[in-house]
């Protein structure tokens, strides 16, 4: 087990309905030393990529992305989520349909901050069905920029998102992939990487 | 001028209606080296305080708080904003009324992450009328924890929030206080600190 899998075993809580609560260290209270270690690991895995920008999405991706960015020495841009339609001009907008909550959300980034010169690493805390991630990829593509890779903290391997993204040929580096969880025993099965 | 005031002069844009756009380095695209310098400065200003936790609020406070937290070696908790009423149990909820948008918002933190043992530094990107900040202080007080201080990147000195918070006796350290802006000339007047 790597450092993140160990931390999930120690402090993660499995709840009914395939819910994994990691809010004590990842997405409500945040362990900055852990984020730093995650950043170092992504830097190792994406060492050969000419990354000049990190893109994440509000809210829980921002902390991880900002701490990880120190290892890449690049700025971070965070995409905004919105249910509304009225956007002031000069924004990239991707409409993404949630698989679970039958609603449409918009993912928004100002055109000022993505251009064809950008080589982007996407960072987020969770990957399940990957709707938000699809919106981010769509925006990077629309900007003419390059997706150099995707760094995820926790992937739910039993949902569709990871397979879809790998099938599309992207380098997706999830630091922990949960293949199964059992709420009655608290057991978590990680994929061997 | 300090480093943040210099950066605001260089890259901030004054718009009609007392709007200061700093989205190229502070709250949409984020300059991590700048955040690190801000963290070092807050550490200097709060050097004598026994801070063991940083509290911020989504979304644009999170990146600044997480990078600054490295200088304090403490975890960060971010409060969530919500317009909705249905909150699952065990949450601190503060209802705050916006002065500008006549609406009520909730500021929410899980009870697991604030307790009477906590000595909290609040960090956020902007302070204008201070509604969100009042909600954060209310939650810390409700938890029986101690507000050790408040670190703000940019304070709009011509709005009410800063004076109110200082009148209440809190140590409020805003790295840049804008006392006046002129959209026609682009001029920005900082308060001498």
mmCIF file of N, CA, C and O in Angstrom, chain A residues 98-179:
data_model
loop_
_atom_site.group_PDB
_atom_site.id
_atom_site.type_symbol
_atom_site.label_atom_id
_atom_site.label_comp_id
_atom_site.label_asym_id
_atom_site.label_seq_id
_atom_site.Cartn_x
_atom_site.Cartn_y
_atom_site.Cartn_z
ATOM 1 N N UNK A 98 -24.862 15.342 -15.099
ATOM 2 C CA UNK A 98 -24.529 14.431 -14.006
ATOM 3 C C UNK A 98 -25.212 13.078 -14.229
ATOM 4 O O UNK A 98 -26.383 13.023 -14.558
ATOM 5 N N UNK A 99 -24.447 11.980 -14.053
ATOM 6 C CA UNK A 99 -25.032 10.640 -14.199
ATOM 7 C C UNK A 99 -25.932 10.333 -13.005
ATOM 8 O O UNK A 99 -26.925 9.628 -13.120
ATOM 9 N N UNK A 100 -25.540 10.848 -11.848
ATOM 10 C CA UNK A 100 -26.230 10.457 -10.618
ATOM 11 C C UNK A 100 -27.379 11.395 -10.251
ATOM 12 O O UNK A 100 -28.468 10.960 -9.906
ATOM 13 N N UNK A 101 -27.092 12.717 -10.332
ATOM 14 C CA UNK A 101 -28.160 13.672 -9.979
ATOM 15 C C UNK A 101 -28.776 14.144 -11.260
ATOM 16 O O UNK A 101 -28.584 15.083 -11.650
ATOM 17 N N UNK A 102 -29.708 13.749 -11.816
ATOM 18 C CA UNK A 102 -30.158 14.117 -13.160
ATOM 19 C C UNK A 102 -30.227 15.634 -13.380
ATOM 20 O O UNK A 102 -31.306 16.180 -13.555
ATOM 21 N N UNK A 103 -29.088 16.292 -13.379
ATOM 22 C CA UNK A 103 -29.111 17.733 -13.631
ATOM 23 C C UNK A 103 -27.914 18.100 -14.488
ATOM 24 O O UNK A 103 -26.954 17.347 -14.607
ATOM 25 N N UNK A 104 -28.023 19.279 -15.109
ATOM 26 C CA UNK A 104 -26.904 19.762 -15.908
ATOM 27 C C UNK A 104 -26.171 20.832 -15.132
ATOM 28 O O UNK A 104 -26.782 21.679 -14.485
ATOM 29 N N UNK A 105 -24.848 20.773 -15.180
ATOM 30 C CA UNK A 105 -24.035 21.800 -14.556
ATOM 31 C C UNK A 105 -23.124 22.397 -15.603
ATOM 32 O O UNK A 105 -22.767 21.740 -16.576
ATOM 33 N N UNK A 106 -22.734 23.637 -15.351
ATOM 34 C CA UNK A 106 -21.752 24.252 -16.222
ATOM 35 C C UNK A 106 -20.399 24.297 -15.530
ATOM 36 O O UNK A 106 -20.315 24.512 -14.327
ATOM 37 N N UNK A 107 -19.368 24.050 -16.303
ATOM 38 C CA UNK A 107 -17.986 24.187 -15.845
ATOM 39 C C UNK A 107 -17.409 25.356 -16.631
ATOM 40 O O UNK A 107 -17.488 25.382 -17.853
ATOM 41 N N UNK A 108 -16.849 26.322 -15.913
ATOM 42 C CA UNK A 108 -16.523 27.617 -16.532
ATOM 43 C C UNK A 108 -15.078 28.029 -16.241
ATOM 44 O O UNK A 108 -14.626 27.960 -15.099
ATOM 45 N N UNK A 109 -14.370 28.447 -17.281
ATOM 46 C CA UNK A 109 -13.013 28.997 -17.119
ATOM 47 C C UNK A 109 -12.896 30.233 -18.005
ATOM 48 O O UNK A 109 -13.331 30.218 -19.159
ATOM 49 N N UNK A 110 -12.312 31.282 -17.469
ATOM 50 C CA UNK A 110 -12.093 32.494 -18.258
ATOM 51 C C UNK A 110 -11.130 32.216 -19.411
ATOM 52 O O UNK A 110 -10.123 31.535 -19.246
ATOM 53 N N UNK A 111 -11.450 32.758 -20.588
ATOM 54 C CA UNK A 111 -10.596 32.525 -21.759
ATOM 55 C C UNK A 111 -9.199 33.105 -21.585
ATOM 56 O O UNK A 111 -8.259 32.698 -22.262
ATOM 57 N N UNK A 112 -9.067 34.070 -20.657
ATOM 58 C CA UNK A 112 -7.750 34.674 -20.425
ATOM 59 C C UNK A 112 -6.720 33.661 -19.945
ATOM 60 O O UNK A 112 -5.524 33.867 -20.085
ATOM 61 N N UNK A 113 -7.191 32.572 -19.333
ATOM 62 C CA UNK A 113 -6.251 31.721 -18.588
ATOM 63 C C UNK A 113 -5.991 30.363 -19.226
ATOM 64 O O UNK A 113 -5.358 29.502 -18.618
ATOM 65 N N UNK A 114 -6.479 30.165 -20.447
ATOM 66 C CA UNK A 114 -6.152 28.942 -21.197
ATOM 67 C C UNK A 114 -5.951 29.331 -22.655
ATOM 68 O O UNK A 114 -6.810 29.986 -23.252
ATOM 69 N N UNK A 115 -4.804 28.915 -23.225
ATOM 70 C CA UNK A 115 -4.507 29.263 -24.609
ATOM 71 C C UNK A 115 -3.798 28.085 -25.277
ATOM 72 O O UNK A 115 -3.396 27.130 -24.595
ATOM 73 N N UNK A 116 -3.631 28.117 -26.588
ATOM 74 C CA UNK A 116 -2.991 26.988 -27.287
ATOM 75 C C UNK A 116 -1.568 26.684 -26.805
ATOM 76 O O UNK A 116 -1.065 25.587 -27.032
ATOM 77 N N UNK A 117 -0.938 27.644 -26.124
ATOM 78 C CA UNK A 117 0.426 27.397 -25.624
ATOM 79 C C UNK A 117 0.433 26.562 -24.339
ATOM 80 O O UNK A 117 1.499 26.158 -23.865
ATOM 81 N N UNK A 118 -0.736 26.341 -23.750
ATOM 82 C CA UNK A 118 -0.757 25.718 -22.429
ATOM 83 C C UNK A 118 -0.716 24.192 -22.493
ATOM 84 O O UNK A 118 -1.405 23.557 -23.293
ATOM 85 N N UNK A 119 0.119 23.634 -21.608
ATOM 86 C CA UNK A 119 0.239 22.181 -21.422
ATOM 87 C C UNK A 119 -0.242 21.891 -20.002
ATOM 88 O O UNK A 119 0.442 22.202 -19.038
ATOM 89 N N UNK A 120 -1.410 21.294 -19.912
ATOM 90 C CA UNK A 120 -2.173 21.321 -18.672
ATOM 91 C C UNK A 120 -2.198 19.965 -17.974
ATOM 92 O O UNK A 120 -2.430 18.929 -18.604
ATOM 93 N N UNK A 121 -1.948 20.014 -16.661
ATOM 94 C CA UNK A 121 -2.206 18.858 -15.797
ATOM 95 C C UNK A 121 -3.499 19.142 -15.045
ATOM 96 O O UNK A 121 -3.627 20.172 -14.385
ATOM 97 N N UNK A 122 -4.455 18.231 -15.163
ATOM 98 C CA UNK A 122 -5.712 18.353 -14.419
ATOM 99 C C UNK A 122 -5.540 17.644 -13.077
ATOM 100 O O UNK A 122 -5.022 16.522 -13.035
ATOM 101 N N UNK A 123 -5.945 18.288 -11.994
ATOM 102 C CA UNK A 123 -5.888 17.650 -10.676
ATOM 103 C C UNK A 123 -7.254 17.764 -9.999
ATOM 104 O O UNK A 123 -7.890 18.813 -10.036
ATOM 105 N N UNK A 124 -7.713 16.653 -9.416
ATOM 106 C CA UNK A 124 -8.954 16.705 -8.639
ATOM 107 C C UNK A 124 -8.894 15.677 -7.519
ATOM 108 O O UNK A 124 -8.033 14.800 -7.522
ATOM 109 N N UNK A 125 -9.795 15.812 -6.569
ATOM 110 C CA UNK A 125 -9.764 14.914 -5.413
ATOM 111 C C UNK A 125 -10.384 13.549 -5.702
ATOM 112 O O UNK A 125 -9.833 12.527 -5.324
ATOM 113 N N UNK A 126 -11.515 13.524 -6.413
ATOM 114 C CA UNK A 126 -12.248 12.276 -6.629
ATOM 115 C C UNK A 126 -12.548 12.057 -8.106
ATOM 116 O O UNK A 126 -12.786 13.005 -8.844
ATOM 117 N N UNK A 127 -12.537 10.797 -8.517
ATOM 118 C CA UNK A 127 -13.031 10.437 -9.843
ATOM 119 C C UNK A 127 -14.013 9.287 -9.674
ATOM 120 O O UNK A 127 -13.642 8.216 -9.170
ATOM 121 N N UNK A 128 -15.248 9.506 -10.086
ATOM 122 C CA UNK A 128 -16.253 8.437 -10.043
ATOM 123 C C UNK A 128 -16.734 8.217 -11.477
ATOM 124 O O UNK A 128 -16.109 7.499 -12.241
ATOM 125 N N UNK A 129 -17.794 8.895 -11.864
ATOM 126 C CA UNK A 129 -18.230 8.801 -13.257
ATOM 127 C C UNK A 129 -17.508 9.799 -14.159
ATOM 128 O O UNK A 129 -17.538 9.666 -15.379
ATOM 129 N N UNK A 130 -16.892 10.777 -13.548
ATOM 130 C CA UNK A 130 -15.997 11.647 -14.312
ATOM 131 C C UNK A 130 -16.673 12.758 -15.095
ATOM 132 O O UNK A 130 -16.100 13.266 -16.051
ATOM 133 N N UNK A 131 -17.873 13.154 -14.683
ATOM 134 C CA UNK A 131 -18.576 14.196 -15.434
ATOM 135 C C UNK A 131 -17.830 15.526 -15.387
ATOM 136 O O UNK A 131 -17.635 16.172 -16.423
ATOM 137 N N UNK A 132 -17.411 15.940 -14.218
ATOM 138 C CA UNK A 132 -16.696 17.210 -14.098
ATOM 139 C C UNK A 132 -15.397 17.148 -14.908
ATOM 140 O O UNK A 132 -15.042 18.097 -15.614
ATOM 141 N N UNK A 133 -14.720 16.009 -14.827
ATOM 142 C CA UNK A 133 -13.456 15.824 -15.555
ATOM 143 C C UNK A 133 -13.667 15.939 -17.061
ATOM 144 O O UNK A 133 -12.859 16.541 -17.778
ATOM 145 N N UNK A 134 -14.763 15.358 -17.555
ATOM 146 C CA UNK A 134 -15.067 15.472 -18.984
ATOM 147 C C UNK A 134 -15.253 16.943 -19.373
ATOM 148 O O UNK A 134 -14.798 17.373 -20.445
ATOM 149 N N UNK A 135 -15.881 17.716 -18.493
ATOM 150 C CA UNK A 135 -16.046 19.144 -18.755
ATOM 151 C C UNK A 135 -14.712 19.864 -18.817
ATOM 152 O O UNK A 135 -14.489 20.715 -19.684
ATOM 153 N N UNK A 136 -13.793 19.516 -17.920
ATOM 154 C CA UNK A 136 -12.469 20.156 -17.917
ATOM 155 C C UNK A 136 -11.696 19.822 -19.195
ATOM 156 O O UNK A 136 -11.070 20.693 -19.797
ATOM 157 N N UNK A 137 -11.749 18.553 -19.600
ATOM 158 C CA UNK A 137 -11.057 18.144 -20.834
ATOM 159 C C UNK A 137 -11.649 18.876 -22.031
ATOM 160 O O UNK A 137 -10.924 19.372 -22.901
ATOM 161 N N UNK A 138 -12.960 18.986 -22.049
ATOM 162 C CA UNK A 138 -13.641 19.678 -23.142
ATOM 163 C C UNK A 138 -13.186 21.135 -23.248
ATOM 164 O O UNK A 138 -12.943 21.649 -24.349
ATOM 165 N N UNK A 139 -13.041 21.785 -22.114
ATOM 166 C CA UNK A 139 -12.620 23.193 -22.094
ATOM 167 C C UNK A 139 -11.174 23.343 -22.558
ATOM 168 O O UNK A 139 -10.843 24.252 -23.329
ATOM 169 N N UNK A 140 -10.294 22.455 -22.115
ATOM 170 C CA UNK A 140 -8.889 22.517 -22.537
ATOM 171 C C UNK A 140 -8.787 22.322 -24.047
ATOM 172 O O UNK A 140 -8.050 23.022 -24.743
ATOM 173 N N UNK A 141 -9.565 21.377 -24.564
ATOM 174 C CA UNK A 141 -9.573 21.109 -26.002
ATOM 175 C C UNK A 141 -10.097 22.314 -26.765
ATOM 176 O O UNK A 141 -9.540 22.728 -27.782
ATOM 177 N N UNK A 142 -11.178 22.914 -26.258
ATOM 178 C CA UNK A 142 -11.760 24.087 -26.909
ATOM 179 C C UNK A 142 -10.757 25.239 -26.963
ATOM 180 O O UNK A 142 -10.732 26.004 -27.933
ATOM 181 N N UNK A 143 -9.919 25.343 -25.910
ATOM 182 C CA UNK A 143 -8.919 26.416 -25.858
ATOM 183 C C UNK A 143 -7.740 26.139 -26.788
ATOM 184 O O UNK A 143 -6.868 26.987 -26.962
ATOM 185 N N UNK A 144 -7.685 24.946 -27.379
ATOM 186 C CA UNK A 144 -6.538 24.572 -28.212
ATOM 187 C C UNK A 144 -5.319 24.182 -27.396
ATOM 188 O O UNK A 144 -4.226 24.006 -27.924
ATOM 189 N N UNK A 145 -5.502 24.041 -26.084
ATOM 190 C CA UNK A 145 -4.393 23.648 -25.209
ATOM 191 C C UNK A 145 -4.277 22.123 -25.172
ATOM 192 O O UNK A 145 -5.094 21.415 -25.759
ATOM 193 N N UNK A 146 -3.236 21.624 -24.506
ATOM 194 C CA UNK A 146 -2.946 20.199 -24.479
ATOM 195 C C UNK A 146 -3.172 19.629 -23.077
ATOM 196 O O UNK A 146 -2.678 20.195 -22.106
ATOM 197 N N UNK A 147 -3.898 18.522 -22.998
ATOM 198 C CA UNK A 147 -4.023 17.798 -21.728
ATOM 199 C C UNK A 147 -2.801 16.893 -21.595
ATOM 200 O O UNK A 147 -2.655 15.917 -22.326
ATOM 201 N N UNK A 148 -1.900 17.234 -20.673
ATOM 202 C CA UNK A 148 -0.693 16.415 -20.500
ATOM 203 C C UNK A 148 -0.949 15.235 -19.566
ATOM 204 O O UNK A 148 -0.214 14.244 -19.593
ATOM 205 N N UNK A 149 -1.963 15.339 -18.755
ATOM 206 C CA UNK A 149 -2.262 14.233 -17.854
ATOM 207 C C UNK A 149 -3.291 14.630 -16.823
ATOM 208 O O UNK A 149 -3.709 15.796 -16.761
ATOM 209 N N UNK A 150 -3.713 13.637 -16.055
ATOM 210 C CA UNK A 150 -4.746 13.843 -15.048
ATOM 211 C C UNK A 150 -4.299 13.172 -13.751
ATOM 212 O O UNK A 150 -3.990 11.975 -13.742
ATOM 213 N N UNK A 151 -4.235 13.950 -12.686
ATOM 214 C CA UNK A 151 -3.870 13.411 -11.374
ATOM 215 C C UNK A 151 -5.089 13.428 -10.462
ATOM 216 O O UNK A 151 -5.680 14.477 -10.242
ATOM 217 N N UNK A 152 -5.453 12.251 -9.958
ATOM 218 C CA UNK A 152 -6.624 12.116 -9.097
ATOM 219 C C UNK A 152 -6.150 11.541 -7.765
ATOM 220 O O UNK A 152 -5.278 10.664 -7.737
ATOM 221 N N UNK A 153 -6.725 12.007 -6.672
ATOM 222 C CA UNK A 153 -6.385 11.402 -5.388
ATOM 223 C C UNK A 153 -7.048 10.036 -5.272
ATOM 224 O O UNK A 153 -6.371 9.015 -5.230
ATOM 225 N N UNK A 154 -8.374 9.990 -5.259
ATOM 226 C CA UNK A 154 -9.093 8.739 -5.041
ATOM 227 C C UNK A 154 -10.022 8.449 -6.213
ATOM 228 O O UNK A 154 -10.930 9.226 -6.498
ATOM 229 N N UNK A 155 -9.786 7.334 -6.886
ATOM 230 C CA UNK A 155 -10.659 6.895 -7.976
ATOM 231 C C UNK A 155 -11.558 5.778 -7.487
ATOM 232 O O UNK A 155 -11.078 4.838 -6.837
ATOM 233 N N UNK A 156 -12.836 5.873 -7.773
ATOM 234 C CA UNK A 156 -13.741 4.754 -7.525
ATOM 235 C C UNK A 156 -13.689 3.847 -8.740
ATOM 236 O O UNK A 156 -14.346 4.093 -9.759
ATOM 237 N N UNK A 157 -12.892 2.790 -8.635
ATOM 238 C CA UNK A 157 -12.602 1.938 -9.789
ATOM 239 C C UNK A 157 -13.794 1.160 -10.292
ATOM 240 O O UNK A 157 -13.771 0.637 -11.410
ATOM 241 N N UNK A 158 -14.835 1.073 -9.462
ATOM 242 C CA UNK A 158 -16.026 0.321 -9.867
ATOM 243 C C UNK A 158 -17.037 1.216 -10.577
ATOM 244 O O UNK A 158 -18.107 0.757 -10.962
ATOM 245 N N UNK A 159 -16.687 2.485 -10.776
ATOM 246 C CA UNK A 159 -17.550 3.353 -11.571
ATOM 247 C C UNK A 159 -16.873 3.639 -12.909
ATOM 248 O O UNK A 159 -15.734 3.245 -13.143
ATOM 249 N N UNK A 160 -17.576 4.323 -13.792
ATOM 250 C CA UNK A 160 -17.172 4.345 -15.198
ATOM 251 C C UNK A 160 -16.023 5.283 -15.557
ATOM 252 O O UNK A 160 -15.331 5.073 -16.548
ATOM 253 N N UNK A 161 -15.850 6.350 -14.760
ATOM 254 C CA UNK A 161 -15.000 7.455 -15.181
ATOM 255 C C UNK A 161 -13.580 7.075 -15.576
ATOM 256 O O UNK A 161 -13.090 7.477 -16.628
ATOM 257 N N UNK A 162 -12.912 6.303 -14.747
ATOM 258 C CA UNK A 162 -11.507 5.980 -14.991
ATOM 259 C C UNK A 162 -11.302 5.204 -16.273
ATOM 260 O O UNK A 162 -10.416 5.525 -17.073
ATOM 261 N N UNK A 163 -12.153 4.184 -16.496
ATOM 262 C CA UNK A 163 -12.002 3.372 -17.709
ATOM 263 C C UNK A 163 -12.192 4.231 -18.956
ATOM 264 O O UNK A 163 -11.432 4.144 -19.926
ATOM 265 N N UNK A 164 -13.233 5.066 -18.906
ATOM 266 C CA UNK A 164 -13.534 5.943 -20.045
ATOM 267 C C UNK A 164 -12.340 6.846 -20.379
ATOM 268 O O UNK A 164 -11.923 6.948 -21.538
ATOM 269 N N UNK A 165 -11.774 7.471 -19.342
ATOM 270 C CA UNK A 165 -10.669 8.417 -19.556
ATOM 271 C C UNK A 165 -9.422 7.695 -20.083
ATOM 272 O O UNK A 165 -8.735 8.182 -20.990
ATOM 273 N N UNK A 166 -9.138 6.486 -19.539
ATOM 274 C CA UNK A 166 -7.986 5.719 -20.037
ATOM 275 C C UNK A 166 -8.232 5.246 -21.463
ATOM 276 O O UNK A 166 -7.320 5.239 -22.295
ATOM 277 N N UNK A 167 -9.467 4.839 -21.778
ATOM 278 C CA UNK A 167 -9.804 4.429 -23.143
ATOM 279 C C UNK A 167 -9.554 5.551 -24.141
ATOM 280 O O UNK A 167 -9.214 5.306 -25.295
ATOM 281 N N UNK A 168 -9.738 6.789 -23.691
ATOM 282 C CA UNK A 168 -9.520 7.933 -24.577
ATOM 283 C C UNK A 168 -8.037 8.229 -24.768
ATOM 284 O O UNK A 168 -7.665 9.108 -25.535
ATOM 285 N N UNK A 169 -7.173 7.502 -24.051
ATOM 286 C CA UNK A 169 -5.735 7.634 -24.250
ATOM 287 C C UNK A 169 -5.039 8.613 -23.325
ATOM 288 O O UNK A 169 -3.850 8.882 -23.480
ATOM 289 N N UNK A 170 -5.749 9.147 -22.357
ATOM 290 C CA UNK A 170 -5.115 10.084 -21.427
ATOM 291 C C UNK A 170 -4.309 9.343 -20.373
ATOM 292 O O UNK A 170 -4.669 8.237 -19.965
ATOM 293 N N UNK A 171 -3.193 9.960 -19.930
ATOM 294 C CA UNK A 171 -2.444 9.416 -18.798
ATOM 295 C C UNK A 171 -3.146 9.844 -17.514
ATOM 296 O O UNK A 171 -3.081 11.009 -17.119
ATOM 297 N N UNK A 172 -3.826 8.882 -16.902
ATOM 298 C CA UNK A 172 -4.591 9.143 -15.677
ATOM 299 C C UNK A 172 -3.864 8.480 -14.520
ATOM 300 O O UNK A 172 -3.666 7.268 -14.524
ATOM 301 N N UNK A 173 -3.435 9.290 -13.563
ATOM 302 C CA UNK A 173 -2.692 8.756 -12.416
ATOM 303 C C UNK A 173 -3.511 8.982 -11.142
ATOM 304 O O UNK A 173 -3.511 10.069 -10.560
ATOM 305 N N UNK A 174 -4.221 7.934 -10.737
ATOM 306 C CA UNK A 174 -4.985 7.981 -9.491
ATOM 307 C C UNK A 174 -4.128 7.379 -8.395
ATOM 308 O O UNK A 174 -3.633 6.256 -8.527
ATOM 309 N N UNK A 175 -3.939 8.110 -7.309
ATOM 310 C CA UNK A 175 -3.009 7.642 -6.276
ATOM 311 C C UNK A 175 -3.609 6.496 -5.470
ATOM 312 O O UNK A 175 -2.877 5.688 -4.898
ATOM 313 N N UNK A 176 -4.931 6.427 -5.420
ATOM 314 C CA UNK A 176 -5.594 5.263 -4.814
ATOM 315 C C UNK A 176 -6.804 4.915 -5.669
ATOM 316 O O UNK A 176 -7.605 5.790 -5.989
ATOM 317 N N UNK A 177 -6.908 3.643 -6.049
ATOM 318 C CA UNK A 177 -8.081 3.190 -6.814
ATOM 319 C C UNK A 177 -8.838 2.185 -5.962
ATOM 320 O O UNK A 177 -8.320 1.108 -5.635
ATOM 321 N N UNK A 178 -10.045 2.562 -5.580
ATOM 322 C CA UNK A 178 -10.870 1.685 -4.746
ATOM 323 C C UNK A 178 -11.694 0.801 -5.666
ATOM 324 O O UNK A 178 -12.538 1.289 -6.414
ATOM 325 N N UNK A 179 -11.439 -0.507 -5.627
ATOM 326 C CA UNK A 179 -12.188 -1.426 -6.487
ATOM 327 C C UNK A 179 -13.435 -1.957 -5.810
ATOM 328 O O UNK A 179 -14.380 -2.377 -6.478
#
